[in-house]
Amino acid sequence: MVRGPVRGVSRSYGRGMPRSPSSPAFWRSPLRGPWFTSVLGVVLLGGITVLFVTGLVSYAAYNPNLSPVNDMTPDKGLLGFYLFSWPTNPSWLYRLTQGVHVTLGITLIPVLLAKLWSVVPKLFTLPPARSLAHALERISLLLLVGGALFEFTTGVLNVQLDYIFPGSFYPLHFYGAWVFFAAFVAHAVLRVPMALRNLRHLRDEDQRPRTDDELVAPDPAPPTVSRRGALGVVGGGSLLLFATTAGRSFDAPLRETAVLVPHGGPEPGGGPGGFQINKTAEAVGIDMRETTGETWRLLVEGRGRTLRLSRDELLKLPLHSAALPIACVEGWSTSDQWWRGVRLRDLAALVGYEEGTAPDVLVESLQRHGAFRHAALRYNQVRDPRSLLALFANGEDLTPDHGYPARIIVPAAPGVLNTKWVARMTFGEL
Ligand SMILES: Nc1nc2c(c(=O)[nH]1)N[C@H]1C(S)=C(S)[C@@H](COP(=O)(O)O)O[C@H]1N2
Ligand SMILES: [Mo]
């Protein structure tokens, strides 16, 4: 019969004893260790670098310096140093960069979570700082972990919940990306050499746990899965997310496999207008009497002139066709649709801009509220012969949801710039 703890026997590693998370013995998973963390870290090194580059590219694709209506982060200052004129070739450019950005981001979620889990004991290390250098390192780690969680969360919410932060998503995600990436670079510089050494010298299963490494549990619980098995679970999770997401960058039947994200699953209806719709006419409050009635006029302005054109008058202008996709910032896209309408540069010519001199244009829609009711296009986009004020899609009149009576379609431009239900185009001064 034993009453109370036996004197002289160390209690520290005893079962069932309360321990604080700041004690290494609190963490007992035998999976934690330098090899496991290094594998995940190296995957994230490559993955997050691609996310950052494709993210910056995505922001440049809006042509934010062109006009205040395109710029969701007007106070970016130096952070916009890299911006460049978004090209119109190849026409699938944004489909690729943004598809990669969003699909890769979603795919990396299990890897990120596993990586954070693998180093979580370090979060509780006491004392909080042993030296100034150690304090700085821990602050940078807080920015790293906080930044990663913030970027992944805002990105996923924007895609899944259809612009839950209207307008403010862009500054949040853009500024967050710079903070996160700065911490990420600092971390990579400090840790990548060690991670690569670990991968070269440590054999996962056979690796004798090096108890001198702070990641290795001093008092491990019996293993229920091998380290390789655990990595398999993480990789399987990533594969599952990939397989249920990637399809919405393609048409049916591939799109049907994207059950996890909006704009996956079946196409909306059939026929010529049966491709993905971002916002329906009803959702943005387009009054169909204004658009379908005889009263609709397109205002074309520039060089001091104003033209008012009915749809019938537009139809008498030279019509051209172009096969171009819709590619949304949310990561989904369609294959090429067959658009037919008036070239933007021909509209510029109507107000006096001769061949080869078409300028930037501000496009405004009938829509009264919402971030995407207007957009500016740069002259290189206006001059491309495939850039149209489209009146038809796939051989028939535009449907109300795709922007009847007229919409913009520009090669390689993000969906946001392809304004629907166009009411006015102003060439020149933006
Ligand atoms: N007026 C207006 N145009 C708009 C939008 C909008 O909300 N209002 N959404 C844009 C976005 S975000 C995308 S992705 C495309 C989608 O075009 P679709 O619905 O024809 O596929 O339209 C763009 N044009
Ligand atoms: Mo979009």
Coordinates of C-alpha atoms and ligand atoms in Angstrom, one line a residue:
M1 CA 0.0 0.0 0.0
V2 CA 1.6 3.2 -1.1
R3 CA 0.4 6.5 0.1
G4 CA 1.6 9.6 -1.7
P5 CA 4.7 9.7 -3.8
V6 CA 7.6 7.6 -2.9
R7 CA 10.4 9.7 -1.6
G8 CA 13.6 9.8 -3.6
V9 CA 12.0 8.6 -6.8
S10 CA 12.1 11.2 -9.6
R11 CA 8.6 12.3 -10.5
S12 CA 9.4 14.3 -13.5
Y13 CA 8.9 11.6 -16.1
G14 CA 6.1 9.7 -14.3
R15 CA 2.9 9.0 -16.1
G16 CA -0.2 11.1 -15.3
M17 CA 1.8 13.9 -13.7
P18 CA 0.8 17.3 -14.7
R19 CA 3.6 18.9 -16.7
S20 CA 3.7 22.3 -18.2
P21 CA 4.1 22.7 -22.0
S22 CA 7.3 24.6 -21.4
S23 CA 8.9 21.4 -20.1
P24 CA 10.3 19.2 -23.0
A25 CA 8.9 16.1 -21.4
F26 CA 5.4 17.4 -22.0
W27 CA 5.8 16.7 -25.7
R28 CA 5.8 13.0 -26.2
S29 CA 5.2 12.3 -29.9
P30 CA 8.0 10.1 -31.2
L31 CA 7.5 11.6 -34.7
R32 CA 9.0 15.0 -33.9
G33 CA 12.6 15.3 -34.9
P34 CA 14.9 17.1 -37.2
W35 CA 14.3 14.8 -40.2
F36 CA 10.5 15.1 -40.1
T37 CA 10.7 18.9 -39.7
S38 CA 13.3 19.3 -42.4
V39 CA 11.3 17.3 -45.0
L40 CA 8.3 19.5 -44.4
G41 CA 10.4 22.7 -44.3
V42 CA 12.1 22.0 -47.7
V43 CA 8.7 21.4 -49.3
L44 CA 7.4 24.7 -47.9
L45 CA 10.6 26.5 -49.0
G46 CA 9.8 25.7 -52.6
G47 CA 6.0 26.0 -52.3
I48 CA 5.8 29.3 -50.5
T49 CA 8.4 30.8 -52.9
V50 CA 6.1 30.0 -55.8
L51 CA 3.1 31.3 -53.8
F52 CA 4.8 34.6 -53.2
V53 CA 5.9 35.1 -56.8
T54 CA 2.5 34.1 -58.3
G55 CA 0.8 36.4 -55.7
L56 CA 2.9 39.4 -56.6
V57 CA 2.3 38.6 -60.3
S58 CA -1.5 38.5 -59.6
Y59 CA -1.4 41.9 -58.1
A60 CA 0.5 43.3 -61.0
A61 CA -2.1 41.8 -63.3
Y62 CA -4.6 44.3 -62.0
N63 CA -2.5 47.2 -63.4
P64 CA -2.9 49.0 -60.1
N65 CA -0.8 52.0 -61.0
L66 CA -3.0 52.7 -64.0
S67 CA -5.9 54.2 -62.2
P68 CA -7.3 54.5 -58.6
V69 CA -10.2 52.2 -59.6
N70 CA -7.8 49.3 -60.2
D71 CA -5.8 49.9 -57.0
M72 CA -6.9 48.2 -53.8
T73 CA -3.8 49.2 -51.9
P74 CA -3.2 52.8 -52.8
D75 CA -0.8 53.3 -49.8
K76 CA 1.6 50.5 -50.9
G77 CA 4.4 52.9 -51.6
L78 CA 7.7 51.1 -52.2
L79 CA 6.1 47.7 -52.0
G80 CA 4.8 48.3 -55.5
F81 CA 8.4 48.7 -56.8
Y82 CA 8.1 45.6 -59.0
L83 CA 4.9 46.4 -60.8
F84 CA 4.9 46.2 -64.6
S85 CA 2.5 46.5 -67.5
W86 CA 0.5 43.3 -67.7
P87 CA 1.0 41.7 -71.1
T88 CA -1.8 40.2 -73.3
N89 CA 0.2 37.1 -74.3
P90 CA -0.2 34.2 -73.9
S91 CA -3.9 34.6 -73.5
W92 CA -3.9 31.9 -70.8
L93 CA -1.2 33.7 -68.7
Y94 CA -3.4 34.7 -65.7
R95 CA -5.3 31.4 -65.9
L96 CA -2.0 29.7 -65.2
T97 CA -0.4 32.0 -62.6
Q98 CA -3.6 32.4 -60.6
G99 CA -4.6 28.8 -60.9
V100 CA -1.2 27.8 -59.6
H101 CA -1.4 30.4 -56.8
V102 CA -4.7 29.3 -55.4
T103 CA -4.5 25.5 -56.1
L104 CA -0.9 25.3 -54.7
G105 CA -1.9 27.3 -51.6
I106 CA -4.8 25.0 -50.8
T107 CA -2.6 21.9 -51.5
L108 CA 0.1 23.1 -49.1
I109 CA -2.3 23.5 -46.1
P110 CA -1.6 20.0 -44.6
V111 CA 2.1 20.5 -45.1
L112 CA 2.0 23.9 -43.3
L113 CA -0.1 22.4 -40.4
A114 CA 2.2 19.4 -40.0
K115 CA 5.3 21.7 -40.0
L116 CA 3.8 23.9 -37.3
W117 CA 2.8 20.9 -35.3
S118 CA 6.3 19.5 -35.6
V119 CA 7.9 22.5 -34.0
V120 CA 5.2 23.5 -31.6
P121 CA 7.2 22.6 -28.5
K122 CA 9.5 25.5 -29.3
L123 CA 6.7 27.9 -29.0
F124 CA 6.6 27.3 -25.2
T125 CA 10.3 27.3 -24.5
L126 CA 11.3 29.2 -21.3
P127 CA 12.8 31.6 -20.7
P128 CA 11.2 33.5 -23.6
A129 CA 14.5 34.9 -24.5
R130 CA 18.0 34.0 -23.5
S131 CA 19.7 36.8 -25.3
L132 CA 18.9 39.7 -27.6
A133 CA 19.7 37.5 -30.6
H134 CA 17.4 34.8 -29.3
A135 CA 14.6 37.4 -28.6
L136 CA 14.9 38.7 -32.2
E137 CA 14.8 35.2 -33.6
R138 CA 11.6 34.4 -31.6
I139 CA 9.9 37.6 -32.7
S140 CA 10.7 36.8 -36.3
L141 CA 9.3 33.3 -35.7
L142 CA 6.0 34.8 -34.4
L143 CA 5.8 36.9 -37.6
L144 CA 6.5 33.8 -39.6
V145 CA 3.9 31.6 -38.0
G146 CA 1.4 34.4 -37.6
G147 CA 2.0 35.5 -41.2
A148 CA 1.6 32.0 -42.6
L149 CA -1.7 31.4 -40.7
F150 CA -2.9 34.9 -41.7
E151 CA -2.1 34.5 -45.4
F152 CA -3.5 31.0 -45.7
T153 CA -6.6 31.9 -43.8
T154 CA -7.4 35.1 -45.7
G155 CA -6.7 33.4 -49.0
V156 CA -8.9 30.4 -48.3
L157 CA -11.7 32.6 -47.0
N158 CA -11.6 34.8 -50.0
V159 CA -12.0 31.8 -52.3
Q160 CA -14.5 29.9 -50.3
L161 CA -16.7 32.6 -49.0
D162 CA -16.9 34.7 -52.1
Y163 CA -15.1 37.9 -51.0
I164 CA -15.9 37.9 -47.3
F165 CA -13.7 41.0 -47.0
P166 CA -15.0 43.1 -49.8
G167 CA -12.2 45.4 -51.0
S168 CA -10.2 44.9 -47.9
F169 CA -9.0 41.4 -48.9
Y170 CA -6.4 42.8 -51.2
P171 CA -4.6 45.1 -48.7
L172 CA -4.8 42.4 -46.0
H173 CA -3.4 39.7 -48.2
F174 CA -0.9 42.0 -49.9
Y175 CA 0.7 43.6 -46.8
G176 CA 0.4 40.3 -45.0
A177 CA 2.4 38.6 -47.8
W178 CA 5.3 41.1 -47.4
V179 CA 5.5 40.7 -43.6
F180 CA 5.2 37.0 -43.9
F181 CA 7.8 36.7 -46.7
A182 CA 10.3 38.9 -44.9
A183 CA 10.1 36.6 -41.9
F184 CA 10.2 33.6 -44.2
V185 CA 13.4 34.7 -46.0
A186 CA 15.1 35.4 -42.6
H187 CA 14.0 31.9 -41.4
A188 CA 15.2 30.2 -44.6
V189 CA 18.6 31.9 -44.5
L190 CA 19.1 30.7 -40.9
R191 CA 17.6 27.2 -41.3
V192 CA 17.9 25.9 -44.8
P193 CA 21.5 24.8 -44.6
M194 CA 20.7 22.8 -41.5
A195 CA 17.6 21.3 -43.0
L196 CA 19.5 20.1 -46.1
R197 CA 22.2 18.6 -43.9
N198 CA 19.5 16.8 -41.9
L199 CA 18.1 15.4 -45.1
R200 CA 21.4 14.2 -46.3
H201 CA 22.7 12.7 -43.0
L202 CA 19.6 11.5 -41.1
R203 CA 17.9 8.3 -42.1
D204 CA 14.2 8.7 -41.1
E205 CA 13.2 5.3 -39.6
D206 CA 16.6 4.1 -38.7
Q207 CA 17.7 7.4 -37.4
R208 CA 18.6 6.9 -33.8
P209 CA 16.7 9.8 -32.2
R210 CA 19.3 12.3 -31.3
T211 CA 18.2 13.3 -27.8
D212 CA 20.4 16.4 -28.0
D213 CA 18.1 17.9 -30.6
E214 CA 15.4 20.0 -29.0
L215 CA 12.7 18.7 -31.4
V216 CA 13.1 15.1 -30.2
A217 CA 10.9 14.1 -27.3
P218 CA 13.1 13.1 -24.3
D219 CA 10.3 10.8 -23.1
P220 CA 8.6 9.6 -26.3
A221 CA 5.3 7.7 -26.2
P222 CA 5.3 4.4 -28.1
P223 CA 5.0 5.0 -31.8
T224 CA 1.7 4.3 -33.5
V225 CA 2.9 5.3 -37.0
S226 CA 6.4 5.6 -38.5
R227 CA 7.7 9.0 -39.5
R228 CA 7.5 7.9 -43.1
G229 CA 3.9 6.9 -42.5
A230 CA 3.1 10.3 -41.0
L231 CA 4.6 12.0 -44.0
G232 CA 2.4 9.8 -46.1
V233 CA -0.7 11.0 -44.3
V234 CA 0.3 14.6 -44.8
G235 CA 1.1 14.0 -48.5
G236 CA -2.2 12.1 -48.9
G237 CA -4.1 15.0 -47.4
S238 CA -2.4 17.4 -49.8
L239 CA -3.2 15.1 -52.7
L240 CA -6.8 14.9 -51.7
L241 CA -7.1 18.7 -51.5
F242 CA -5.4 19.0 -54.9
A243 CA -7.6 16.4 -56.5
T244 CA -10.8 18.1 -55.2
T245 CA -9.6 21.6 -56.1
A246 CA -7.6 21.6 -59.4
G247 CA -10.5 20.7 -61.6
R248 CA -12.1 24.1 -61.5
S249 CA -9.4 25.4 -63.7
F250 CA -10.8 23.2 -66.5
D251 CA -14.1 22.5 -68.1
A252 CA -16.5 19.6 -67.5
P253 CA -16.0 16.7 -66.9
L254 CA -12.8 17.7 -65.0
R255 CA -14.6 20.5 -63.2
E256 CA -16.9 18.0 -61.6
T257 CA -14.0 16.6 -59.6
A258 CA -13.5 20.0 -57.8
V259 CA -16.1 19.3 -55.1
L260 CA -14.3 21.3 -52.4
V261 CA -14.3 24.8 -54.0
P262 CA -16.8 27.2 -55.5
H263 CA -16.9 27.1 -59.3
G264 CA -16.1 23.4 -59.2
G265 CA -18.8 20.8 -59.8
P266 CA -21.2 21.1 -62.8
E267 CA -21.3 24.0 -65.2
P268 CA -24.2 26.4 -64.6
G269 CA -26.8 25.3 -67.1
G270 CA -26.0 24.3 -70.7
G271 CA -25.9 26.0 -74.0
P272 CA -23.7 28.9 -75.2
G273 CA -23.9 30.7 -71.9
G274 CA -23.4 27.6 -69.8
F275 CA -19.9 28.5 -68.5
Q276 CA -19.0 29.7 -65.0
I277 CA -20.5 33.0 -63.8
N278 CA -18.9 35.0 -61.1
K279 CA -21.7 37.4 -60.0
T280 CA -25.1 37.1 -61.6
A281 CA -27.0 40.1 -62.9
E282 CA -29.4 39.7 -60.0
A283 CA -26.7 39.4 -57.4
V284 CA -25.2 42.8 -58.3
G285 CA -28.6 44.5 -58.7
I286 CA -28.6 45.0 -62.5
D287 CA -32.1 46.3 -63.4
M288 CA -32.9 44.3 -66.5
R289 CA -35.2 47.0 -67.9
E290 CA -32.1 49.2 -68.2
T291 CA -30.1 46.6 -70.0
T292 CA -32.6 44.7 -72.2
G293 CA -34.8 47.6 -73.1
E294 CA -34.3 49.8 -76.0
T295 CA -33.1 52.5 -73.7
W296 CA -29.5 51.1 -73.2
R297 CA -26.8 53.2 -74.8
L298 CA -23.1 52.8 -74.7
L299 CA -21.3 56.1 -74.0
V300 CA -18.0 56.3 -75.7
E301 CA -16.0 59.4 -74.7
G302 CA -12.6 60.8 -75.5
R303 CA -10.8 63.8 -77.1
G304 CA -13.7 65.9 -76.0
R305 CA -16.3 63.9 -77.9
T306 CA -19.1 61.8 -76.6
L307 CA -20.9 59.1 -78.7
R308 CA -24.1 57.3 -77.6
L309 CA -24.5 54.0 -79.3
S310 CA -27.4 51.6 -79.2
R311 CA -26.7 47.9 -79.4
D312 CA -28.1 47.9 -83.0
E313 CA -25.6 50.6 -83.9
L314 CA -22.7 48.6 -82.3
L315 CA -23.8 45.6 -84.4
K316 CA -23.3 47.6 -87.6
L317 CA -19.6 48.3 -86.7
P318 CA -17.0 45.7 -87.9
L319 CA -17.4 42.7 -85.7
H320 CA -14.5 40.4 -84.8
S321 CA -14.0 37.1 -83.0
A322 CA -11.6 36.0 -80.3
A323 CA -11.2 32.7 -78.4
L324 CA -10.4 33.8 -74.8
P325 CA -10.8 32.3 -71.3
I326 CA -12.3 33.8 -68.2
A327 CA -9.8 33.5 -65.3
C328 CA -10.7 34.7 -61.8
V329 CA -8.6 35.8 -58.9
E330 CA -10.3 33.1 -56.9
G331 CA -8.3 30.6 -59.0
W332 CA -11.0 29.1 -61.2
S333 CA -11.0 29.6 -64.9
T334 CA -12.8 28.4 -68.1
S335 CA -11.3 27.2 -71.3
D336 CA -11.5 29.6 -74.3
Q337 CA -15.0 30.9 -75.0
W338 CA -15.8 32.2 -78.5
W339 CA -16.5 35.9 -78.1
R340 CA -17.7 38.2 -80.9
G341 CA -18.0 42.0 -80.7
V342 CA -16.3 45.3 -81.5
R343 CA -12.6 45.8 -81.1
L344 CA -11.7 48.2 -78.3
R345 CA -9.2 49.9 -80.6
D346 CA -12.0 50.5 -83.1
L347 CA -14.1 52.2 -80.4
A348 CA -11.1 54.4 -79.6
A349 CA -10.9 55.3 -83.3
L350 CA -14.5 56.4 -83.2
V351 CA -13.6 59.3 -80.9
G352 CA -10.5 60.2 -82.9
Y353 CA -7.6 58.0 -81.9
E354 CA -6.0 56.9 -85.2
E355 CA -4.5 53.4 -85.8
G356 CA -1.8 52.5 -83.3
T357 CA -2.5 55.4 -81.0
A358 CA -5.4 54.0 -78.8
P359 CA -4.8 55.1 -75.2
D360 CA -5.9 53.6 -71.8
V361 CA -9.6 53.4 -71.2
L362 CA -11.8 53.5 -68.1
V363 CA -14.7 51.2 -68.3
E364 CA -17.8 51.6 -66.2
S365 CA -20.8 49.3 -65.9
L366 CA -24.4 49.9 -65.1
Q367 CA -23.8 48.4 -61.7
R368 CA -24.0 51.0 -58.9
H369 CA -22.3 49.3 -56.0
G370 CA -19.4 46.8 -55.7
A371 CA -15.7 46.8 -56.2
F372 CA -15.8 45.4 -59.7
R373 CA -18.3 47.9 -61.3
H374 CA -15.5 49.7 -63.1
A375 CA -11.9 49.0 -64.3
A376 CA -9.2 50.6 -66.3
L377 CA -7.3 48.9 -69.1
R378 CA -3.9 49.9 -70.3
Y379 CA -3.2 50.9 -73.9
N380 CA -1.5 47.6 -74.7
Q381 CA -4.7 45.8 -73.8
V382 CA -6.8 48.3 -75.7
R383 CA -4.6 47.9 -78.8
D384 CA -4.6 44.1 -78.9
P385 CA -6.8 43.0 -81.8
R386 CA -8.4 40.3 -79.6
S387 CA -9.6 42.8 -77.0
L388 CA -13.3 43.2 -77.5
L389 CA -16.4 44.8 -76.3
A390 CA -18.2 41.5 -76.7
L391 CA -21.8 41.3 -77.7
F392 CA -22.0 37.5 -78.3
A393 CA -20.5 34.5 -76.5
N394 CA -20.3 31.2 -78.2
G395 CA -22.4 32.3 -81.1
E396 CA -25.4 33.7 -79.3
D397 CA -26.3 37.0 -77.6
L398 CA -24.5 37.4 -74.2
T399 CA -26.8 36.0 -71.5
P400 CA -27.8 38.5 -68.8
D401 CA -25.4 36.9 -66.3
H402 CA -22.5 37.1 -68.7
G403 CA -23.0 40.9 -69.1
Y404 CA -25.7 41.6 -71.7
P405 CA -25.9 43.9 -73.6
A406 CA -22.1 44.3 -73.8
R407 CA -19.0 43.3 -71.8
I408 CA -15.2 43.6 -72.0
I409 CA -13.0 40.6 -72.8
V410 CA -9.2 41.1 -72.9
P411 CA -6.6 38.4 -73.4
A412 CA -4.6 37.3 -70.3
A413 CA -6.4 39.8 -68.1
P414 CA -7.8 38.8 -64.7
G415 CA -11.6 38.3 -64.6
V416 CA -12.0 41.5 -62.6
L417 CA -10.9 43.6 -65.6
N418 CA -13.5 42.0 -67.9
T419 CA -16.3 44.4 -66.9
K420 CA -19.8 43.2 -67.6
W421 CA -23.0 45.3 -68.4
V422 CA -20.8 48.1 -69.8
A423 CA -22.4 51.5 -69.8
R424 CA -19.5 53.9 -70.5
M425 CA -16.0 53.9 -71.9
T426 CA -13.7 56.9 -71.5
F427 CA -10.5 56.9 -73.6
G428 CA -7.5 58.9 -72.7
E429 CA -7.5 60.8 -69.4
L430 CA -8.3 58.3 -66.6
Ligands
LIG1 N1 -19.9 44.9 -63.7 C1 -19.2 43.8 -63.2 N2 -18.4 43.2 -64.0 C2 -17.7 42.1 -63.6 C3 -17.8 41.6 -62.3 C4 -18.7 42.3 -61.4 O1 -18.9 42.0 -60.2 N3 -19.4 43.4 -61.9 N4 -17.1 40.5 -61.8 C5 -15.8 40.3 -62.5 C6 -15.2 39.1 -62.1 S1 -14.5 39.1 -60.6 C7 -15.0 38.0 -63.0 S2 -14.1 36.7 -62.6 C8 -15.7 38.0 -64.3 C9 -16.5 36.8 -64.5 O2 -17.2 36.8 -65.7 P1 -18.4 35.7 -66.0 O3 -19.3 35.8 -64.8 O4 -19.0 36.0 -67.3 O5 -17.7 34.4 -66.0 O6 -16.5 39.2 -64.5 C10 -16.0 40.4 -64.0 N5 -16.8 41.5 -64.4
MO2 MO -13.2 37.3 -60.5

